[in-house]
């Protein structure tokens, strides 16, 4: 266990995964400072006790002032854009938000001597994998701009780490879903596109139906298969990664974050029906561009590297927490 706990800057801390990370860091005793431009995040999602700056990570000058003012010892970088189909339609947005602005943030870290950097990457860096489960050594050949925009940031981080006094942990997320089991945070994204969020909205009558994008993939039932990971397990891995970086400043890591098993779209919708006790209307639609058929993690590396013990692997539990959050009344705006 790390004894000295310094302030951690969380970018995107008003967003879905970032707000859960802030809670997990605070639960573990780390002081947290949040930066978020509130384009997709919510001020009200920033947990109590975390100083908040409405700032874009691409504003290097302001970020440097914040790093200095709070004596930041590590950065957890969540801010970015996350919708695969949107990245296909608007690639420059993704190369700006996920790549160019990350470059500015990394430069600020180097200039201010911040020694540790944890980066939100994605399984989309693997593209359409040859094997059914992908390990960190699998080839990285993104099939959409989202994956490429994150892979480019990974490459920058590795080069910067080799040249400067910084170590990093790149976490490649599989499909993140669910909400804080204590109900303190959840996914509030408007116009959501991710399957479990869309499906729980439909289960509660907030949408008329769920589209099934493609039934002709080379998978067990023809629909897309993904490795859904509970957001609380994911952010627990971040806190452990930070502790590992602090303990071994000469070591950097790239780790898959998934459970190593997959569910098809139909299996996810079955789980939502089971948990909600209803029946969502399903509509078959063509494949979305940029969607691989199957993406499942090989997670032996993260299990061997960090003392990570996933606690919420059950798909019904993931769905149940997502539903609990979705049932809450909308958060009151904070001025
Ligand atoms: N999907 C679907 N209907 C939806 C949203 C997603 O059929 O409304 C499918 C999608 O084609 C993929 C899987 O669900 O096979 C997960 O997609 P999601 O957008 O949640 O995450 P991604 O894997 O694209 O990051």
Short mmCIF file of C-alpha atoms and ligand atoms in Angstrom, two decimals:
data_model
loop_
_atom_site.label_atom_id
_atom_site.label_comp_id
_atom_site.label_asym_id
_atom_site.label_seq_id
_atom_site.Cartn_x
_atom_site.Cartn_y
_atom_site.Cartn_z
CA UNK A 1 0.00 0.00 0.00
CA UNK A 2 1.15 3.50 -0.81
CA UNK A 3 1.52 5.63 2.30
CA UNK A 4 1.91 9.13 0.81
CA UNK A 5 -1.26 10.27 -0.91
CA UNK A 6 -0.85 13.36 -3.09
CA UNK A 7 -3.53 15.22 -5.05
CA UNK A 8 -4.63 13.52 -8.27
CA UNK A 9 -6.01 15.45 -11.25
CA UNK A 10 -8.95 13.68 -12.87
CA UNK A 11 -9.80 14.99 -16.33
CA UNK A 12 -13.35 14.26 -17.42
CA UNK A 13 -14.31 13.89 -13.75
CA UNK A 14 -17.84 15.15 -14.49
CA UNK A 15 -18.38 12.31 -16.95
CA UNK A 16 -19.57 8.76 -16.50
CA UNK A 17 -16.35 6.86 -15.79
CA UNK A 18 -14.48 9.89 -14.46
CA UNK A 19 -17.06 10.61 -11.75
CA UNK A 20 -16.85 6.99 -10.56
CA UNK A 21 -13.04 7.29 -10.54
CA UNK A 22 -13.24 10.39 -8.36
CA UNK A 23 -15.33 8.46 -5.83
CA UNK A 24 -12.98 5.47 -5.89
CA UNK A 25 -9.94 7.70 -5.36
CA UNK A 26 -11.64 9.55 -2.52
CA UNK A 27 -12.74 6.25 -0.96
CA UNK A 28 -9.08 5.18 -1.04
CA UNK A 29 -7.96 8.43 0.60
CA UNK A 30 -6.57 10.33 -2.40
CA UNK A 31 -7.32 14.06 -2.63
CA UNK A 32 -8.84 14.73 -6.06
CA UNK A 33 -9.06 17.79 -8.31
CA UNK A 34 -11.40 17.68 -11.32
CA UNK A 35 -11.09 19.30 -14.73
CA UNK A 36 -13.97 18.95 -17.20
CA UNK A 37 -15.19 21.15 -20.05
CA UNK A 38 -18.81 20.07 -19.35
CA UNK A 39 -19.49 19.40 -23.03
CA UNK A 40 -20.83 15.94 -22.16
CA UNK A 41 -20.25 15.90 -18.40
CA UNK A 42 -22.41 17.32 -15.62
CA UNK A 43 -21.23 19.67 -12.88
CA UNK A 44 -23.58 17.87 -10.50
CA UNK A 45 -21.78 14.57 -11.17
CA UNK A 46 -18.56 15.82 -9.59
CA UNK A 47 -18.44 14.27 -6.14
CA UNK A 48 -18.45 16.50 -3.09
CA UNK A 49 -15.05 17.56 -1.84
CA UNK A 50 -13.28 17.64 -5.20
CA UNK A 51 -12.24 21.13 -6.37
CA UNK A 52 -13.67 21.62 -9.86
CA UNK A 53 -12.41 23.59 -12.86
CA UNK A 54 -14.54 24.03 -15.97
CA UNK A 55 -11.57 23.84 -18.28
CA UNK A 56 -10.62 21.99 -21.42
CA UNK A 57 -7.54 19.78 -21.23
CA UNK A 58 -6.47 21.42 -24.49
CA UNK A 59 -5.98 24.69 -22.60
CA UNK A 60 -2.42 23.93 -21.55
CA UNK A 61 -1.81 27.23 -19.81
CA UNK A 62 -4.79 26.83 -17.46
CA UNK A 63 -4.02 23.16 -16.85
CA UNK A 64 -0.46 24.06 -15.87
CA UNK A 65 -1.72 26.63 -13.37
CA UNK A 66 -4.01 23.98 -11.85
CA UNK A 67 -1.21 21.39 -11.69
CA UNK A 68 0.99 23.89 -9.85
CA UNK A 69 -1.71 25.32 -7.58
CA UNK A 70 -2.70 21.88 -6.27
CA UNK A 71 0.72 20.26 -6.30
CA UNK A 72 -0.71 17.48 -8.47
CA UNK A 73 1.26 14.22 -8.28
CA UNK A 74 -0.63 12.17 -10.87
CA UNK A 75 -3.08 12.64 -13.71
CA UNK A 76 -5.94 10.30 -14.57
CA UNK A 77 -7.04 11.26 -18.05
CA UNK A 78 -10.65 10.36 -18.90
CA UNK A 79 -11.70 13.44 -20.89
CA UNK A 80 -12.47 12.61 -24.50
CA UNK A 81 -15.07 11.47 -27.00
CA UNK A 82 -16.28 7.89 -26.93
CA UNK A 83 -18.82 7.11 -29.64
CA UNK A 84 -17.53 4.83 -32.40
CA UNK A 85 -20.08 5.71 -35.14
CA UNK A 86 -19.64 9.42 -34.47
CA UNK A 87 -15.88 9.00 -34.92
CA UNK A 88 -16.51 7.50 -38.35
CA UNK A 89 -18.63 10.51 -39.35
CA UNK A 90 -16.45 13.14 -37.72
CA UNK A 91 -12.90 11.82 -37.41
CA UNK A 92 -11.31 15.22 -36.93
CA UNK A 93 -13.34 15.74 -33.76
CA UNK A 94 -11.80 12.54 -32.38
CA UNK A 95 -8.25 13.37 -33.45
CA UNK A 96 -8.73 16.74 -31.76
CA UNK A 97 -10.46 15.69 -28.52
CA UNK A 98 -8.67 12.38 -27.98
CA UNK A 99 -5.29 12.97 -29.57
CA UNK A 100 -4.36 16.63 -29.99
CA UNK A 101 -5.74 17.74 -26.62
CA UNK A 102 -4.16 14.77 -24.89
CA UNK A 103 -0.83 15.90 -26.35
CA UNK A 104 -1.33 19.30 -24.70
CA UNK A 105 -2.17 17.63 -21.37
CA UNK A 106 0.85 15.31 -21.53
CA UNK A 107 3.05 18.29 -22.33
CA UNK A 108 1.67 20.14 -19.30
CA UNK A 109 2.45 17.07 -17.16
CA UNK A 110 6.04 17.00 -18.42
CA UNK A 111 6.54 20.75 -18.03
CA UNK A 112 5.22 20.73 -14.48
CA UNK A 113 7.03 17.53 -13.52
CA UNK A 114 3.94 15.41 -12.79
CA UNK A 115 5.46 11.93 -12.46
CA UNK A 116 2.49 9.57 -13.03
CA UNK A 117 -0.13 9.34 -15.78
CA UNK A 118 -3.06 6.93 -16.04
CA UNK A 119 -4.74 6.91 -19.45
CA UNK A 120 -8.21 5.73 -20.51
CA UNK A 121 -7.66 3.74 -23.63
CA UNK A 122 -9.94 1.30 -25.34
CA UNK A 123 -10.29 -2.19 -26.74
CA UNK A 124 -11.10 -0.43 -30.02
CA UNK A 125 -7.32 -0.20 -30.56
CA UNK A 126 -7.44 -3.92 -31.47
CA UNK A 127 -9.88 -3.46 -34.34
CA UNK A 128 -11.29 -6.72 -35.70
CA UNK A 129 -9.21 -9.28 -33.79
CA UNK A 130 -8.07 -12.58 -35.30
CA UNK A 131 -8.35 -14.48 -32.02
CA UNK A 132 -11.57 -14.60 -30.01
CA UNK A 133 -9.86 -13.04 -26.99
CA UNK A 134 -7.32 -10.24 -27.33
CA UNK A 135 -4.26 -9.81 -25.15
CA UNK A 136 -2.11 -6.72 -24.82
CA UNK A 137 0.29 -8.31 -27.31
CA UNK A 138 -2.41 -8.72 -29.96
CA UNK A 139 -1.92 -6.52 -33.03
CA UNK A 140 -3.35 -3.02 -32.75
CA UNK A 141 -5.14 -2.23 -35.98
CA UNK A 142 -8.10 0.03 -35.22
CA UNK A 143 -10.99 -0.11 -37.67
CA UNK A 144 -12.45 3.24 -36.66
CA UNK A 145 -11.10 6.73 -35.89
CA UNK A 146 -12.07 6.40 -32.23
CA UNK A 147 -9.67 3.48 -31.75
CA UNK A 148 -6.96 5.19 -33.78
CA UNK A 149 -7.31 8.46 -31.87
CA UNK A 150 -6.68 6.58 -28.60
CA UNK A 151 -3.86 4.46 -30.06
CA UNK A 152 -2.06 7.62 -31.15
CA UNK A 153 -2.22 8.92 -27.60
CA UNK A 154 -0.87 5.60 -26.32
CA UNK A 155 2.09 6.01 -28.69
CA UNK A 156 2.73 9.56 -27.48
CA UNK A 157 2.68 8.43 -23.87
CA UNK A 158 5.19 5.64 -24.49
CA UNK A 159 7.57 7.98 -26.31
CA UNK A 160 7.23 10.69 -23.68
CA UNK A 161 7.81 8.17 -20.89
CA UNK A 162 11.03 7.03 -22.59
CA UNK A 163 12.26 10.60 -22.87
CA UNK A 164 11.06 12.22 -19.64
CA UNK A 165 10.66 11.58 -15.95
CA UNK A 166 7.17 10.08 -16.09
CA UNK A 167 5.64 6.63 -15.86
CA UNK A 168 2.23 5.63 -17.15
CA UNK A 169 -0.48 3.03 -17.07
CA UNK A 170 -2.59 2.64 -20.19
CA UNK A 171 -5.88 0.89 -19.41
CA UNK A 172 -7.68 -0.54 -22.42
CA UNK A 173 -11.35 -0.66 -21.52
CA UNK A 174 -13.74 -3.18 -22.92
CA UNK A 175 -17.45 -2.23 -22.65
CA UNK A 176 -18.08 -0.24 -19.51
CA UNK A 177 -21.55 -0.34 -17.99
CA UNK A 178 -23.44 -0.25 -14.69
CA UNK A 179 -23.34 2.33 -11.93
CA UNK A 180 -22.00 2.84 -8.42
CA UNK A 181 -23.65 0.14 -6.25
CA UNK A 182 -24.25 2.76 -3.54
CA UNK A 183 -26.14 4.95 -6.04
CA UNK A 184 -23.69 7.85 -5.73
CA UNK A 185 -22.95 8.00 -9.48
CA UNK A 186 -24.15 6.58 -12.76
CA UNK A 187 -24.34 7.27 -16.46
CA UNK A 188 -26.25 10.47 -17.19
CA UNK A 189 -25.14 10.84 -20.81
CA UNK A 190 -27.81 12.43 -22.97
CA UNK A 191 -28.43 10.86 -26.38
CA UNK A 192 -26.60 7.73 -25.25
CA UNK A 193 -25.56 5.18 -27.86
CA UNK A 194 -24.03 2.45 -25.71
CA UNK A 195 -26.06 -0.72 -25.54
CA UNK A 196 -26.79 -1.20 -21.84
CA UNK A 197 -27.61 2.47 -21.29
CA UNK A 198 -29.90 2.47 -24.33
CA UNK A 199 -31.57 -0.76 -23.21
CA UNK A 200 -32.30 0.37 -19.65
CA UNK A 201 -33.75 3.61 -21.00
CA UNK A 202 -36.03 1.53 -23.23
CA UNK A 203 -36.97 -0.71 -20.30
CA UNK A 204 -38.17 2.38 -18.43
CA UNK A 205 -40.14 3.74 -21.38
CA UNK A 206 -37.67 6.54 -22.15
CA UNK A 207 -37.22 5.05 -25.63
CA UNK A 208 -39.65 3.16 -27.79
CA UNK A 209 -37.31 0.31 -28.72
CA UNK A 210 -33.75 -0.95 -28.99
CA UNK A 211 -32.13 -1.41 -32.39
CA UNK A 212 -30.06 -4.53 -32.90
CA UNK A 213 -27.26 -3.45 -35.21
CA UNK A 214 -26.48 -6.49 -37.33
CA UNK A 215 -27.49 -10.13 -37.05
CA UNK A 216 -24.99 -11.53 -39.51
CA UNK A 217 -21.74 -11.35 -37.55
CA UNK A 218 -19.68 -14.49 -37.16
CA UNK A 219 -20.83 -14.94 -33.54
CA UNK A 220 -22.97 -17.51 -31.71
CA UNK A 221 -26.27 -15.76 -32.49
CA UNK A 222 -25.12 -13.38 -35.24
CA UNK A 223 -25.22 -10.26 -33.03
CA UNK A 224 -22.18 -8.38 -31.72
CA UNK A 225 -20.40 -9.86 -28.71
CA UNK A 226 -18.70 -7.63 -26.14
CA UNK A 227 -16.96 -7.98 -22.78
CA UNK A 228 -19.07 -5.80 -20.45
CA UNK A 229 -17.24 -4.58 -17.35
CA UNK A 230 -18.87 -2.95 -14.33
CA UNK A 231 -17.73 0.65 -13.94
CA UNK A 232 -16.89 0.12 -10.25
CA UNK A 233 -14.53 -2.75 -11.06
CA UNK A 234 -12.98 -0.62 -13.80
CA UNK A 235 -12.27 2.36 -11.56
CA UNK A 236 -10.95 0.05 -8.83
CA UNK A 237 -8.31 -1.03 -11.36
CA UNK A 238 -7.38 2.65 -11.87
CA UNK A 239 -6.71 3.22 -8.18
CA UNK A 240 -4.56 0.07 -8.04
CA UNK A 241 -2.73 1.15 -11.20
CA UNK A 242 -1.94 4.50 -9.60
CA UNK A 243 -0.56 2.75 -6.53
CA UNK A 244 1.58 0.50 -8.75
CA UNK A 245 2.97 3.52 -10.62
CA UNK A 246 3.89 5.23 -7.37
CA UNK A 247 5.55 2.11 -5.97
CA UNK A 248 7.59 1.43 -9.12
CA UNK A 249 8.41 4.73 -10.82
CA UNK A 250 10.55 3.00 -13.45
CA UNK A 251 7.72 0.75 -14.62
CA UNK A 252 4.95 1.57 -17.09
CA UNK A 253 2.10 -0.75 -18.03
CA UNK A 254 -0.56 -1.41 -20.63
CA UNK A 255 -3.44 -3.49 -19.27
CA UNK A 256 -6.69 -4.80 -20.69
CA UNK A 257 -9.68 -4.12 -18.46
CA UNK A 258 -12.35 -6.73 -19.01
CA UNK A 259 -13.61 -9.96 -17.49
CA UNK A 260 -12.53 -12.26 -20.31
CA UNK A 261 -16.04 -13.31 -21.33
CA UNK A 262 -18.55 -11.93 -23.78
CA UNK A 263 -22.28 -11.38 -24.12
CA UNK A 264 -24.12 -10.93 -27.40
CA UNK A 265 -26.57 -8.09 -27.97
CA UNK A 266 -29.44 -10.57 -27.59
CA UNK A 267 -28.02 -11.90 -24.33
CA UNK A 268 -27.72 -8.37 -22.96
CA UNK A 269 -31.31 -7.58 -23.94
CA UNK A 270 -32.44 -10.84 -22.31
CA UNK A 271 -30.68 -9.74 -19.11
CA UNK A 272 -32.41 -6.36 -19.19
CA UNK A 273 -35.80 -8.06 -19.66
CA UNK A 274 -35.03 -10.48 -16.83
CA UNK A 275 -33.94 -7.78 -14.39
CA UNK A 276 -36.65 -5.25 -15.27
CA UNK A 277 -39.40 -7.85 -15.53
CA UNK A 278 -40.52 -6.34 -18.83
CA UNK A 279 -39.98 -6.92 -22.52
CA UNK A 280 -38.16 -4.34 -24.57
CA UNK A 281 -39.18 -3.97 -28.18
CA UNK A 282 -36.30 -5.11 -30.39
CA UNK A 283 -35.84 -3.96 -33.98
CA UNK A 284 -33.39 -5.51 -36.36
CA UNK A 285 -31.25 -2.94 -38.18
CA UNK A 286 -28.16 -3.10 -40.41
CA UNK A 287 -24.67 -3.16 -38.94
CA UNK A 288 -23.18 0.14 -37.81
CA UNK A 289 -20.02 1.16 -39.60
CA UNK A 290 -16.85 0.52 -37.61
CA UNK A 291 -18.35 -2.24 -35.42
CA UNK A 292 -16.30 -5.42 -34.98
CA UNK A 293 -18.22 -8.69 -34.46
CA UNK A 294 -16.59 -9.86 -31.27
CA UNK A 295 -14.29 -8.16 -28.78
CA UNK A 296 -13.35 -10.02 -25.59
CA UNK A 297 -10.38 -9.40 -23.32
CA UNK A 298 -7.62 -11.72 -22.31
CA UNK A 299 -7.23 -10.35 -18.79
CA UNK A 300 -4.43 -12.53 -17.36
CA UNK A 301 -2.01 -9.59 -17.47
CA UNK A 302 -4.07 -7.21 -15.34
CA UNK A 303 -4.84 -10.01 -12.88
CA UNK A 304 -1.14 -10.82 -12.55
CA UNK A 305 0.04 -7.20 -12.41
CA UNK A 306 -2.41 -5.57 -10.01
CA UNK A 307 -4.11 -6.99 -6.91
CA UNK A 308 -7.38 -6.52 -8.81
CA UNK A 309 -10.35 -8.60 -7.77
CA UNK A 310 -13.42 -8.00 -9.93
CA UNK A 311 -16.54 -7.97 -7.80
CA UNK A 312 -19.44 -7.29 -10.15
CA UNK A 313 -19.02 -9.69 -13.05
CA UNK A 314 -22.60 -10.86 -13.15
CA UNK A 315 -24.37 -9.32 -16.15
CA UNK A 316 -27.65 -9.14 -14.23
CA UNK A 317 -25.92 -7.13 -11.51
CA UNK A 318 -24.41 -4.74 -14.06
CA UNK A 319 -27.83 -4.25 -15.63
CA UNK A 320 -29.51 -3.94 -12.25
CA UNK A 321 -27.19 -1.13 -11.14
CA UNK A 322 -27.68 0.63 -14.49
CA UNK A 323 -31.45 0.33 -14.05
CA UNK A 324 -31.33 1.61 -10.46
CA UNK A 325 -29.49 4.71 -11.66
CA UNK A 326 -31.85 5.19 -14.59
CA UNK A 327 -34.84 5.16 -12.23
CA UNK A 328 -33.49 8.08 -10.21
CA UNK A 329 -35.04 11.49 -10.75
CA UNK A 330 -32.81 13.79 -12.80
CA UNK A 331 -30.10 15.49 -10.75
CA UNK A 332 -30.82 19.07 -9.79
CA UNK A 333 -28.57 21.50 -11.64
CA UNK A 334 -25.80 23.08 -9.59
CA UNK A 335 -25.02 26.67 -10.42
N1 LIG B 1 -25.58 -2.17 -30.17
C1 LIG B 1 -26.87 -2.45 -30.62
N2 LIG B 1 -27.85 -1.50 -30.41
C2 LIG B 1 -27.60 -0.32 -29.77
C3 LIG B 1 -26.29 -0.05 -29.30
C4 LIG B 1 -25.31 -1.01 -29.52
O1 LIG B 1 -27.13 -3.49 -31.22
O2 LIG B 1 -28.53 0.49 -29.61
C5 LIG B 1 -24.53 -3.18 -30.34
C6 LIG B 1 -23.32 -2.73 -31.14
O3 LIG B 1 -23.51 -2.94 -32.52
C7 LIG B 1 -22.22 -3.62 -30.55
C8 LIG B 1 -22.64 -3.74 -29.08
O4 LIG B 1 -24.04 -3.48 -29.05
O5 LIG B 1 -22.25 -4.92 -31.10
C9 LIG B 1 -21.93 -2.75 -28.15
O6 LIG B 1 -22.02 -1.46 -28.72
P1 LIG B 1 -21.78 -0.17 -27.85
O7 LIG B 1 -22.16 1.02 -28.70
O8 LIG B 1 -22.46 -0.30 -26.54
O9 LIG B 1 -20.22 -0.18 -27.55
P2 LIG B 1 -18.95 -0.29 -28.55
O10 LIG B 1 -18.57 -1.75 -28.52
O11 LIG B 1 -19.37 0.21 -29.90
O12 LIG B 1 -17.93 0.58 -27.91
#
